[in-house]
Amino acid sequence: MLSLREIRGDEPTAFTDGCPTRVVLDHVTSKWGVLVLAALAEGTLRWGELRRTVDGISEKMLAATLRTFVADGLVVRDAQATIPPRVDYSLTPLGRDLVEAMSPLLGWIAAHADAIVND
Amino acid sequence: MLSLREIRGDEPTAFTDGCPTRVVLDHVTSKWGVLVLAALAEGTLRWGELRRTVDGISEKMLAATLRTFVADGLVVRDAQATIPPRVDYSLTPLGRDLVEAMSPLLGWIAAHADAIVND
DNA sequence: CGGGATCCGCGTAGATACTG
DNA sequence: CAGTATCTACGCGGATCCCG
């Protein structure tokens, strides 16, 4: 298995408070971060589709989560000045790369969730 | 890239509120969950070592996070009735499996954190 | 040393209502 | 449709005290 020492070398890491790595980790593992990113992995989604896909998220948290990821350069927001308004969200290349790195974790959880919860 | 449809099939998923998958995802992506699991990837650690490794965690949150993972069957707690007391924490086989699934994500974040924070 | 129990304050999530 | 504004509630963290 890949050891932490190999992952991090000798630099400050996510284990160090205030390290940039910790900041990014907090964004990604924020309450709705993983689900929003995973939802966008399937392709571009509109605000309303995103809200329906990520079941249970409030509008406030969806807006906040998306704003964070747009600022991080992981998500693109495309607002069209039509009536009614239409706003599309999609992953940037960087965002797609991140979701690929997340997919083993998502797969593992999907496969083992029942065993963990039902013990 | 692996699509969500492939990951989840047609079952209820982490996207569905109340699904077991969502519960496990919440545990793992809880504020300190990833860091505690990653710390234990290196091997068995004592309470104090864990507290020092995961910089910034409070004793209360460390205890709560560990209790959750022990209940989930991801972490083993080994308390020895010596004076002074010694309590070791380590990953179960299931926990080790999970950390392996997490390692691409941790590696990606370590590699890209600076680029994201400094934009 | 390794916790558990409790109280308390603050920030952030959530629900609801309103707007362009 | 796609948000923002406002209010409330709870999770998280700090501090303290205690115990085996």
PDB file of C-alpha atoms (C1' of nucleotides) in Angstrom, chain B residues 31-32 56-58 60-61 85, chain D residues 11-17 20:
ATOM      1  CA  LYS B  31     -14.470  17.083   9.345  1.00  0.00           C
ATOM      2  CA  TRP B  32     -11.643  14.901  10.677  1.00  0.00           C
ATOM      3  CA  GLY B  56      -5.480  20.941  15.249  1.00  0.00           C
ATOM      4  CA  ILE B  57      -7.973  18.256  16.260  1.00  0.00           C
ATOM      5  CA  SER B  58      -9.526  18.615  19.700  1.00  0.00           C
ATOM      6  CA  LYS B  60     -13.374  15.721  21.957  1.00  0.00           C
ATOM      7  CA  MET B  61     -13.504  15.409  18.181  1.00  0.00           C
ATOM      8  CA  PRO B  85      -2.738   3.321  30.455  1.00  0.00           C
TER       9      PRO B  85
ATOM     10  C1'  DG D  11     -22.588  20.671  15.247  1.00  0.00           C
ATOM     11  C1'  DC D  12     -18.174  21.678  16.492  1.00  0.00           C
ATOM     12  C1'  DG D  13     -14.693  23.267  19.457  1.00  0.00           C
ATOM     13  C1'  DG D  14     -12.817  25.101  23.946  1.00  0.00           C
ATOM     14  C1'  DA D  15     -12.562  24.758  28.781  1.00  0.00           C
ATOM     15  C1'  DT D  16     -13.191  22.405  32.893  1.00  0.00           C
ATOM     16  C1'  DC D  17     -13.637  18.604  36.034  1.00  0.00           C
ATOM     17  C1'  DG D  20      -9.293   4.345  35.989  1.00  0.00           C
TER      18       DG D  20
END
